[in-house]
Amino acid sequence: MAITRRELIGAGAAAAAAAAVPATVSQAARRRSRSVDVAVVGAGLAGLTAARRLRAAGHSVVVLEASNRVGGRTLNVPLGGGEVVEVGGQWVGPTQDRIVALAREVGVSTFDTYIQGDGVLIYQGQRSTFDASGPLGPIPPVPDGILETAAALAELDRLATTVPIDRPWDTPGAAQLDGRTFEDFIAQRGTTPGARFLLELGFRSVFAAEPAQASLLFSLAYTAGAGNADTAGTFERLINITGGAQEARFVGGSQKISIEVAAQLGRRVVLRAPVRRIARSGRRLHVVSERGTWSARRVVVAVPPVMARRIRYEPALPRQHAQLLRRIPMGRVIKCEAVYDEPFWRADGLAGYTNADTEPVQLTFDNSPPGGRPGVLLAFIEGAQAELWGRRPAAQRRAAVLATLAAAYGDRARRPRRFVERVWENDWARGGYAGHMGPGTLTRFGPSLRQPAHGIHFAGTETATYWNGYMDGAVRSGERAAREIREAL
């Protein structure tokens, strides 16, 4: 089927699931099947990258996407006048080489995140400002916590250097580290309220989860991956703006990269095609979707683990694979954007960057387009707060977000001309930004993370070594899956 640019850009949910697929590949399905070398499940950055690489190598491909748009966990919302705001993944920074290279190849450029002026700190009922471009970067100088926080981050970075980037389960003392949580680390290293506030805020801003939900080993592997083959990863790079993972954004929005790649693939991308079953028959794999069945020599499953585990595999995946998919829950995040005629906070010498101990919002950014019009304040609701507030009425969420913005930037912040939000738990992905692993998962099941099974290869940012959880990790995983298949075919 043909895919139109309008379909590529569409942001709505996919159609509801049809009746269950029979347990075996029916003769009718076989007659309707189309044959390709590789079927890719998921039209996010990982799946599109794999398909693009395989197509360039001369292989026939199809990309089957459940929703009615491409881009996965990246999503642009038009603001008018050719401007967009991103309600999914959006930032890029140093050592994220592969997403930058892909963007350049499809004609998408970057611009610097706005961080000029002071940041705002709301802590224990008091509002203050701080130099967001100073020696501490985005970390506010909380008097009772900054020294302990700096020492804790140095310890995280030291421990991360002991983690083999592609085999974290082989880290010295892996079982002990995997038996502890990041919460345990905070309890040991952050004895003051200020240090606990800063360390918890840093963790939530990266993982969109609570510190008790992720193992320390997983957190260290994530930190080790915040670099590349030439540059060691650090936790500071995960949370920093200048010099860190939030340094720049993409002109036209991050989803534009997927839109351009999908446009190159054309008819090979099929939307509204949720895959329900992958069944092996002889040397072929039959990928059964609600838009038909495709027969392939190899398959790439390039969706979050919470989605991959909902596919029926025949034969069943090896036990280690199946258990792993069940043990990688998604983070929880609600991304809220308040849109104003102009970024009025800039005239007050403020960067639009906020750290707060308030509920539900603890973190904000200036998310205005490159030209600075309209003005956009981005507010995150993350972790347990996202779970709680995701169940509340949208109007109540809006009022709570605007109250936090007004506390930081004055009463004018209560009156945006538009308010945009994305509750990612309501998406096909069932959360964001990415999956995380609790105690015991990485050491018990981690070796299956990137292992093909029955001709099925697994991609997606959760499978990346470098920049796991980020757009760059998604691209790297797609490149790896394509490389594995080129070598196998």
Coordinates of C-alpha atoms in Angstrom, one line a residue:
M1 CA 0.0 0.0 0.0
A2 CA 1.1 3.6 -0.5
I3 CA 2.0 5.8 2.4
T4 CA 1.2 9.4 2.2
R5 CA 3.1 12.3 3.9
R6 CA -0.1 13.1 5.8
E7 CA -0.2 9.6 7.2
L8 CA 3.4 9.9 8.2
I9 CA 2.8 13.0 10.2
G10 CA -0.5 11.9 11.8
A11 CA -0.5 11.8 15.6
G12 CA -3.6 9.9 16.5
A13 CA -3.9 6.4 18.0
A14 CA -4.1 3.3 15.8
A15 CA -7.5 1.7 15.1
A16 CA -8.8 -0.7 17.8
A17 CA -7.7 -4.4 17.5
A18 CA -9.7 -6.7 15.4
A19 CA -10.6 -10.3 16.2
A20 CA -7.9 -12.6 17.4
V21 CA -5.6 -14.3 14.9
P22 CA -5.9 -18.1 14.7
A23 CA -3.2 -20.1 16.4
T24 CA -1.6 -21.3 13.2
V25 CA -0.9 -19.6 9.9
S26 CA -4.1 -20.4 7.9
Q27 CA -4.0 -21.4 4.2
A28 CA -5.9 -18.1 3.4
A29 CA -3.2 -16.1 5.2
R30 CA -0.6 -17.9 3.3
R31 CA -2.3 -17.1 0.0
R32 CA -2.5 -13.4 1.0
S33 CA 1.0 -13.2 2.3
R34 CA 3.6 -11.1 0.6
S35 CA 7.3 -12.1 0.6
V36 CA 10.2 -10.0 1.7
D37 CA 13.7 -10.6 2.9
V38 CA 13.1 -8.8 6.2
A39 CA 10.0 -7.7 8.0
V40 CA 10.5 -4.9 10.6
V41 CA 8.0 -4.5 13.5
G42 CA 7.8 -0.9 14.5
A43 CA 8.3 2.4 12.6
G44 CA 10.2 4.3 15.3
L45 CA 13.8 5.3 14.9
A46 CA 15.1 1.8 15.5
G47 CA 12.9 0.1 13.0
L48 CA 13.2 2.7 10.3
T49 CA 17.0 2.8 10.7
A50 CA 17.2 -1.0 10.3
A51 CA 14.9 -1.0 7.3
R52 CA 16.9 1.9 5.7
R53 CA 20.2 0.1 6.2
L54 CA 18.9 -3.2 4.9
R55 CA 17.3 -1.6 1.8
A56 CA 20.6 0.2 1.0
A57 CA 22.2 -3.2 1.2
G58 CA 19.8 -4.5 -1.5
H59 CA 17.4 -6.5 0.7
S60 CA 13.6 -6.2 0.3
V61 CA 11.9 -4.9 3.5
V62 CA 8.5 -4.0 5.0
V63 CA 8.0 -2.0 8.1
L64 CA 4.8 -2.7 10.0
E65 CA 3.6 0.0 12.4
A66 CA 0.8 -0.4 14.9
S67 CA -0.3 3.3 15.0
N68 CA -1.2 5.7 12.2
R69 CA 2.1 7.6 12.3
V70 CA 5.8 7.0 12.3
G71 CA 8.3 8.1 14.9
G72 CA 7.5 5.9 17.9
R73 CA 8.4 7.8 21.0
T74 CA 9.1 11.0 19.1
L75 CA 6.0 13.1 18.2
N76 CA 5.6 16.7 16.9
V77 CA 2.5 18.8 17.5
P78 CA 2.0 21.7 15.1
L79 CA 1.8 25.2 16.6
G80 CA 1.0 27.1 13.4
G81 CA 3.2 29.2 11.2
G82 CA 5.4 26.1 10.4
E83 CA 6.5 25.7 14.1
V84 CA 6.1 22.6 16.1
V85 CA 6.5 21.5 19.7
E86 CA 7.7 18.0 20.7
V87 CA 5.8 15.9 23.1
G88 CA 8.2 12.9 22.9
G89 CA 11.9 12.5 22.8
Q90 CA 13.6 15.7 21.6
W91 CA 17.1 16.4 22.8
V92 CA 20.6 15.4 21.5
G93 CA 24.0 16.0 22.9
P94 CA 27.8 15.2 22.6
T95 CA 28.7 11.6 21.8
Q96 CA 25.2 11.0 20.4
D97 CA 26.9 10.5 17.0
R98 CA 24.5 8.1 15.3
I99 CA 21.3 10.1 15.6
V100 CA 23.1 13.3 14.5
A101 CA 24.5 11.5 11.5
L102 CA 21.1 10.1 10.5
A103 CA 19.5 13.5 10.9
R104 CA 22.2 15.1 8.7
E105 CA 21.7 12.5 6.0
V106 CA 18.0 13.3 5.8
G107 CA 18.5 17.0 6.0
V108 CA 17.5 17.8 9.6
S109 CA 19.7 20.2 11.5
T110 CA 20.0 21.1 15.2
F111 CA 19.9 24.3 17.3
D112 CA 21.0 24.9 20.9
T113 CA 18.6 24.4 23.8
Y114 CA 17.9 27.9 25.3
I115 CA 19.7 28.1 28.6
Q116 CA 20.7 31.8 28.8
G117 CA 20.0 33.6 32.1
D118 CA 19.2 32.2 35.5
G119 CA 17.5 29.0 36.5
V120 CA 14.7 29.0 39.1
L121 CA 14.8 26.8 42.3
I122 CA 11.7 26.2 44.3
Y123 CA 12.7 24.4 47.5
Q124 CA 11.0 24.1 50.9
G125 CA 8.6 26.8 50.0
Q126 CA 11.2 29.3 48.9
R127 CA 11.9 30.6 45.4
S128 CA 15.4 31.6 44.4
T129 CA 17.5 31.9 41.2
F130 CA 20.9 30.5 40.2
D131 CA 23.3 30.6 37.3
A132 CA 22.2 27.7 35.1
S133 CA 25.4 28.0 33.0
G134 CA 27.7 28.1 36.0
P135 CA 30.2 25.5 37.3
L136 CA 27.4 23.3 38.6
G137 CA 25.5 23.4 35.3
P138 CA 21.8 22.5 35.8
I139 CA 22.3 21.4 39.4
P140 CA 20.9 24.2 41.8
P141 CA 23.2 25.0 44.7
V142 CA 20.9 23.7 47.4
P143 CA 22.8 24.6 50.6
D144 CA 22.3 21.4 52.5
G145 CA 22.8 19.1 49.6
I146 CA 25.2 20.2 46.9
L147 CA 28.4 18.9 48.4
E148 CA 27.0 15.4 49.1
T149 CA 25.4 15.4 45.6
A150 CA 28.7 16.2 44.0
A151 CA 30.4 13.4 45.9
A152 CA 27.6 10.9 45.0
L153 CA 27.8 11.7 41.3
A154 CA 31.6 11.2 41.4
E155 CA 31.1 7.8 43.0
L156 CA 28.5 6.9 40.3
D157 CA 30.9 7.8 37.6
R158 CA 33.7 5.8 39.3
L159 CA 31.5 2.7 39.6
A160 CA 30.4 3.1 36.0
T161 CA 33.9 2.8 34.8
T162 CA 33.9 -0.8 36.0
V163 CA 30.9 -1.8 33.8
P164 CA 31.7 -3.5 30.5
I165 CA 29.6 -1.6 28.1
D166 CA 28.3 -4.7 26.2
R167 CA 28.3 -7.1 29.2
P168 CA 27.2 -5.3 32.3
W169 CA 26.4 -8.6 33.9
D170 CA 30.1 -9.3 34.0
T171 CA 30.8 -6.3 36.1
P172 CA 32.9 -7.1 39.2
G173 CA 30.4 -7.6 42.0
A174 CA 27.5 -7.6 39.5
A175 CA 25.2 -9.7 41.7
Q176 CA 25.6 -7.4 44.7
L177 CA 25.2 -4.3 42.6
D178 CA 22.1 -5.8 40.8
G179 CA 20.6 -6.7 44.2
R180 CA 20.6 -3.1 45.3
T181 CA 18.5 -0.2 44.0
F182 CA 19.3 3.4 43.2
E183 CA 17.2 4.2 46.2
D184 CA 19.7 2.2 48.3
F185 CA 22.5 4.2 46.8
I186 CA 20.8 7.5 47.7
A187 CA 20.2 6.3 51.2
Q188 CA 23.9 5.6 51.6
R189 CA 25.3 8.7 49.9
G190 CA 22.6 11.3 50.5
T191 CA 22.2 11.9 54.3
T192 CA 20.8 15.4 54.0
P193 CA 17.3 16.4 52.7
G194 CA 18.9 18.6 50.0
A195 CA 21.1 15.8 48.7
R196 CA 18.2 13.3 48.6
F197 CA 16.1 15.9 46.7
L198 CA 18.8 16.5 44.1
L199 CA 19.7 12.8 43.6
E200 CA 16.0 11.8 43.4
L201 CA 15.3 14.6 40.9
G202 CA 18.3 13.7 38.8
F203 CA 17.2 10.1 38.7
R204 CA 13.5 10.9 37.8
S205 CA 14.6 13.3 35.1
V206 CA 16.6 10.5 33.4
F207 CA 14.5 7.4 33.9
A208 CA 10.9 8.8 34.5
A209 CA 10.8 6.3 37.3
E210 CA 11.3 6.1 41.0
P211 CA 14.8 5.3 42.4
A212 CA 13.4 2.2 44.2
Q213 CA 12.4 0.7 40.8
A214 CA 15.8 0.4 39.1
S215 CA 18.7 -1.7 40.2
L216 CA 22.0 0.0 40.9
L217 CA 23.8 -2.1 38.3
F218 CA 21.2 -1.1 35.6
S219 CA 21.7 2.6 36.6
L220 CA 25.5 2.2 36.3
A221 CA 25.2 0.5 32.9
Y222 CA 23.0 3.4 31.8
T223 CA 25.6 5.9 33.0
A224 CA 28.5 4.0 31.3
G225 CA 26.5 4.2 28.1
A226 CA 26.3 8.0 28.2
G227 CA 29.3 8.3 25.9
N228 CA 30.8 6.5 23.0
A229 CA 33.7 4.2 22.1
D230 CA 36.1 7.2 22.7
T231 CA 34.4 8.9 25.6
A232 CA 33.5 7.4 29.0
G233 CA 29.9 7.9 30.1
T234 CA 29.1 10.0 33.1
F235 CA 25.9 10.7 35.0
E236 CA 26.6 14.4 34.6
R237 CA 26.3 14.0 30.8
L238 CA 22.9 12.4 31.3
I239 CA 21.5 15.4 33.3
N240 CA 23.5 18.3 31.8
I241 CA 22.3 20.8 29.2
T242 CA 25.4 22.4 27.8
G243 CA 27.8 19.5 27.2
G244 CA 25.1 17.0 28.1
A245 CA 22.2 15.1 26.7
Q246 CA 19.9 18.1 26.6
E247 CA 22.3 20.4 24.7
A248 CA 20.5 20.7 21.4
R249 CA 17.2 20.1 19.6
F250 CA 16.2 19.3 16.0
V251 CA 14.9 22.0 13.7
G252 CA 11.4 21.1 12.7
G253 CA 11.1 18.6 15.7
S254 CA 12.7 15.2 16.3
Q255 CA 9.8 13.3 14.6
K256 CA 10.9 14.9 11.3
I257 CA 13.8 12.5 11.2
S258 CA 11.5 9.5 11.1
I259 CA 9.1 11.2 8.7
E260 CA 12.0 11.8 6.2
V261 CA 13.3 8.3 6.5
A262 CA 9.8 6.8 6.1
A263 CA 9.3 9.0 3.0
Q264 CA 12.4 7.4 1.5
L265 CA 11.1 4.0 2.2
G266 CA 7.7 4.9 0.7
R267 CA 5.4 1.9 0.2
R268 CA 7.6 -0.3 2.3
V269 CA 6.1 1.4 5.4
V270 CA 2.6 0.1 6.4
L271 CA 0.7 2.0 9.0
R272 CA -2.2 0.8 11.2
A273 CA -0.7 -2.7 11.1
P274 CA -0.3 -4.0 14.6
V275 CA 1.6 -7.3 14.6
R276 CA -0.2 -10.0 16.6
R277 CA 1.9 -13.1 15.8
I278 CA 5.2 -14.2 14.3
A279 CA 5.1 -17.9 13.3
R280 CA 8.0 -19.9 11.8
S281 CA 7.2 -22.3 9.0
G282 CA 10.3 -24.0 7.6
R283 CA 12.8 -21.4 6.8
R284 CA 10.3 -18.6 6.6
L285 CA 8.7 -16.4 9.3
H286 CA 5.1 -15.4 8.8
V287 CA 4.4 -12.0 10.4
V288 CA 0.7 -11.7 10.9
S289 CA -0.7 -8.2 11.2
E290 CA -4.1 -6.6 10.9
R291 CA -3.2 -5.4 7.4
G292 CA -2.2 -8.8 6.2
T293 CA 0.6 -11.4 6.5
W294 CA 4.2 -11.0 5.3
S295 CA 6.6 -13.9 4.8
A296 CA 10.2 -13.1 5.6
R297 CA 13.6 -14.7 6.0
R298 CA 14.3 -12.6 9.0
V299 CA 12.3 -10.3 11.4
V300 CA 13.4 -7.3 13.4
V301 CA 11.2 -6.6 16.4
A302 CA 11.9 -2.9 17.1
V303 CA 9.3 -1.9 19.7
P304 CA 9.6 -1.4 23.5
P305 CA 9.7 -4.7 25.5
V306 CA 6.2 -4.1 26.9
M307 CA 4.9 -4.2 23.3
A308 CA 7.2 -7.0 22.1
R309 CA 5.9 -9.3 24.8
R310 CA 2.3 -8.9 23.6
I311 CA 3.2 -10.5 20.3
R312 CA 2.6 -14.3 20.0
Y313 CA 5.7 -16.2 19.0
E314 CA 5.5 -19.6 17.4
P315 CA 7.5 -21.4 18.4
A316 CA 7.7 -19.6 21.8
L317 CA 10.7 -17.5 22.5
P318 CA 13.4 -19.1 24.6
R319 CA 12.6 -18.9 28.3
Q320 CA 15.3 -16.3 29.0
H321 CA 14.0 -14.0 26.3
A322 CA 10.4 -14.3 27.4
Q323 CA 11.3 -13.7 31.0
L324 CA 13.4 -10.6 30.1
L325 CA 10.6 -9.0 28.1
R326 CA 8.3 -9.4 31.2
R327 CA 10.8 -7.6 33.4
I328 CA 11.4 -4.3 31.6
P329 CA 8.6 -2.0 32.6
M330 CA 8.3 1.5 31.0
G331 CA 8.9 4.7 32.9
R332 CA 5.9 7.0 33.4
V333 CA 5.9 10.6 32.1
I334 CA 3.4 13.3 31.2
K335 CA 4.9 16.0 29.0
C336 CA 3.1 19.3 29.3
E337 CA 3.7 22.4 27.1
A338 CA 2.3 25.9 27.9
V339 CA 2.4 28.1 24.8
Y340 CA 2.6 31.9 25.0
D341 CA 2.8 34.6 22.4
E342 CA 6.4 35.2 23.4
P343 CA 9.0 33.8 25.9
F344 CA 8.3 36.6 28.4
W345 CA 10.6 35.0 31.1
R346 CA 13.7 35.8 28.9
A347 CA 13.1 39.5 29.3
D348 CA 13.4 38.9 33.1
G349 CA 16.8 37.3 32.6
L350 CA 15.4 33.8 33.2
A351 CA 16.3 30.6 31.2
G352 CA 12.9 28.9 31.7
Y353 CA 14.7 26.1 33.5
T354 CA 13.2 25.1 36.9
N355 CA 14.1 22.6 39.6
A356 CA 11.4 22.2 42.3
D357 CA 10.3 20.0 45.1
T358 CA 6.7 20.7 44.3
E359 CA 4.0 18.4 43.0
P360 CA 3.3 17.4 40.3
V361 CA 6.0 19.3 38.4
Q362 CA 9.7 19.3 39.5
L363 CA 11.4 20.2 36.2
T364 CA 10.8 22.7 33.4
F365 CA 12.6 23.9 30.3
D366 CA 12.3 26.7 27.7
N367 CA 11.0 24.7 24.8
S368 CA 10.4 27.6 22.3
P369 CA 11.2 27.1 18.6
P370 CA 14.5 28.3 17.2
G371 CA 13.3 31.8 16.4
G372 CA 11.9 32.3 19.9
R373 CA 8.2 32.7 18.9
P374 CA 5.9 31.5 20.3
G375 CA 7.3 31.1 23.8
V376 CA 6.9 27.6 25.2
L377 CA 7.5 26.3 28.8
L378 CA 7.9 22.6 29.0
A379 CA 6.9 21.0 32.3
F380 CA 7.5 17.3 33.2
I381 CA 5.4 15.1 35.4
E382 CA 7.5 12.0 36.0
G383 CA 7.5 8.7 37.9
A384 CA 5.0 8.2 40.7
Q385 CA 3.6 11.7 40.1
A386 CA 2.8 10.7 36.5
E387 CA 1.1 7.6 37.6
L388 CA -1.0 9.6 40.1
W389 CA -1.8 12.6 37.9
G390 CA -2.4 10.4 34.8
R391 CA -5.6 9.2 36.5
R392 CA -6.9 12.7 37.2
P393 CA -8.9 14.9 34.9
A394 CA -7.0 16.8 32.2
A395 CA -8.3 20.2 33.5
Q396 CA -7.0 19.4 37.0
R397 CA -3.5 18.5 35.6
R398 CA -3.5 21.7 33.6
A399 CA -4.3 23.8 36.6
A400 CA -1.6 22.1 38.7
V401 CA 1.0 22.6 36.0
L402 CA 0.2 26.2 35.5
A403 CA 0.3 26.8 39.2
T404 CA 3.9 25.6 39.3
L405 CA 4.8 27.7 36.3
A406 CA 3.2 30.8 38.0
A407 CA 5.2 30.2 41.2
A408 CA 8.4 30.2 39.1
Y409 CA 7.6 32.9 36.5
G410 CA 4.8 35.0 37.7
D411 CA 1.1 35.2 37.2
R412 CA 1.5 35.7 33.4
A413 CA 2.4 32.0 33.2
R414 CA -1.2 31.1 34.2
R415 CA -2.6 32.3 30.9
P416 CA -1.0 30.4 28.0
R417 CA -2.7 30.8 24.6
R418 CA -2.5 27.0 24.3
F419 CA -1.8 24.0 26.5
V420 CA -0.5 20.7 25.0
E421 CA 0.1 17.5 26.9
R422 CA 0.9 13.9 26.2
V423 CA 0.2 11.2 28.7
W424 CA 2.6 8.5 27.4
E425 CA 1.0 5.7 29.4
N426 CA -2.0 6.0 27.1
D427 CA 0.2 5.5 24.0
W428 CA 0.9 2.1 22.3
A429 CA 4.2 2.2 24.1
R430 CA 2.4 2.3 27.5
G431 CA 4.9 4.8 29.0
G432 CA 8.1 6.6 28.4
Y433 CA 10.9 7.5 28.1
A434 CA 12.1 3.9 28.0
G435 CA 12.1 0.6 29.9
H436 CA 14.1 0.1 33.1
M437 CA 15.3 -3.0 35.0
G438 CA 14.7 -3.8 38.6
P439 CA 16.9 -5.8 40.9
G440 CA 18.1 -9.1 39.6
T441 CA 17.0 -8.6 36.0
L442 CA 20.2 -7.7 34.3
T443 CA 22.3 -10.4 35.9
R444 CA 19.7 -13.2 35.4
F445 CA 18.3 -12.3 32.0
G446 CA 20.5 -9.6 30.5
P447 CA 22.6 -11.9 28.2
S448 CA 19.4 -12.4 26.1
L449 CA 19.0 -8.7 25.5
R450 CA 20.5 -8.6 22.1
Q451 CA 20.5 -12.3 21.2
P452 CA 18.5 -13.3 18.1
A453 CA 15.9 -16.1 18.5
H454 CA 14.5 -18.3 15.8
G455 CA 15.5 -15.8 13.1
I456 CA 14.0 -12.8 15.1
H457 CA 16.4 -9.9 15.9
F458 CA 15.6 -7.4 18.6
A459 CA 16.2 -3.7 18.4
G460 CA 14.9 -0.6 20.2
T461 CA 16.7 1.8 22.5
E462 CA 16.4 -0.6 25.4
T463 CA 18.8 -3.0 23.6
A464 CA 21.5 -0.3 23.0
T465 CA 24.9 -0.4 24.6
Y466 CA 25.6 3.4 24.2
W467 CA 22.7 5.8 24.9
N468 CA 20.2 3.2 26.1
G469 CA 16.9 5.0 26.4
Y470 CA 17.7 7.8 24.0
M471 CA 17.1 8.5 20.3
D472 CA 20.7 7.8 19.7
G473 CA 20.4 4.4 21.3
A474 CA 17.4 3.6 19.1
V475 CA 19.4 4.4 15.9
R476 CA 22.4 2.4 17.1
S477 CA 20.2 -0.6 17.8
G478 CA 18.7 -0.5 14.4
E479 CA 22.1 -0.3 12.8
R480 CA 23.2 -3.3 14.9
A481 CA 20.1 -5.4 13.9
A482 CA 20.7 -4.6 10.2
R483 CA 24.3 -5.6 10.5
E484 CA 23.4 -8.9 12.1
I485 CA 20.9 -9.7 9.4
R486 CA 23.3 -8.7 6.5
E487 CA 25.8 -11.1 8.0
A488 CA 23.2 -13.9 8.4
L489 CA 21.6 -13.7 4.9

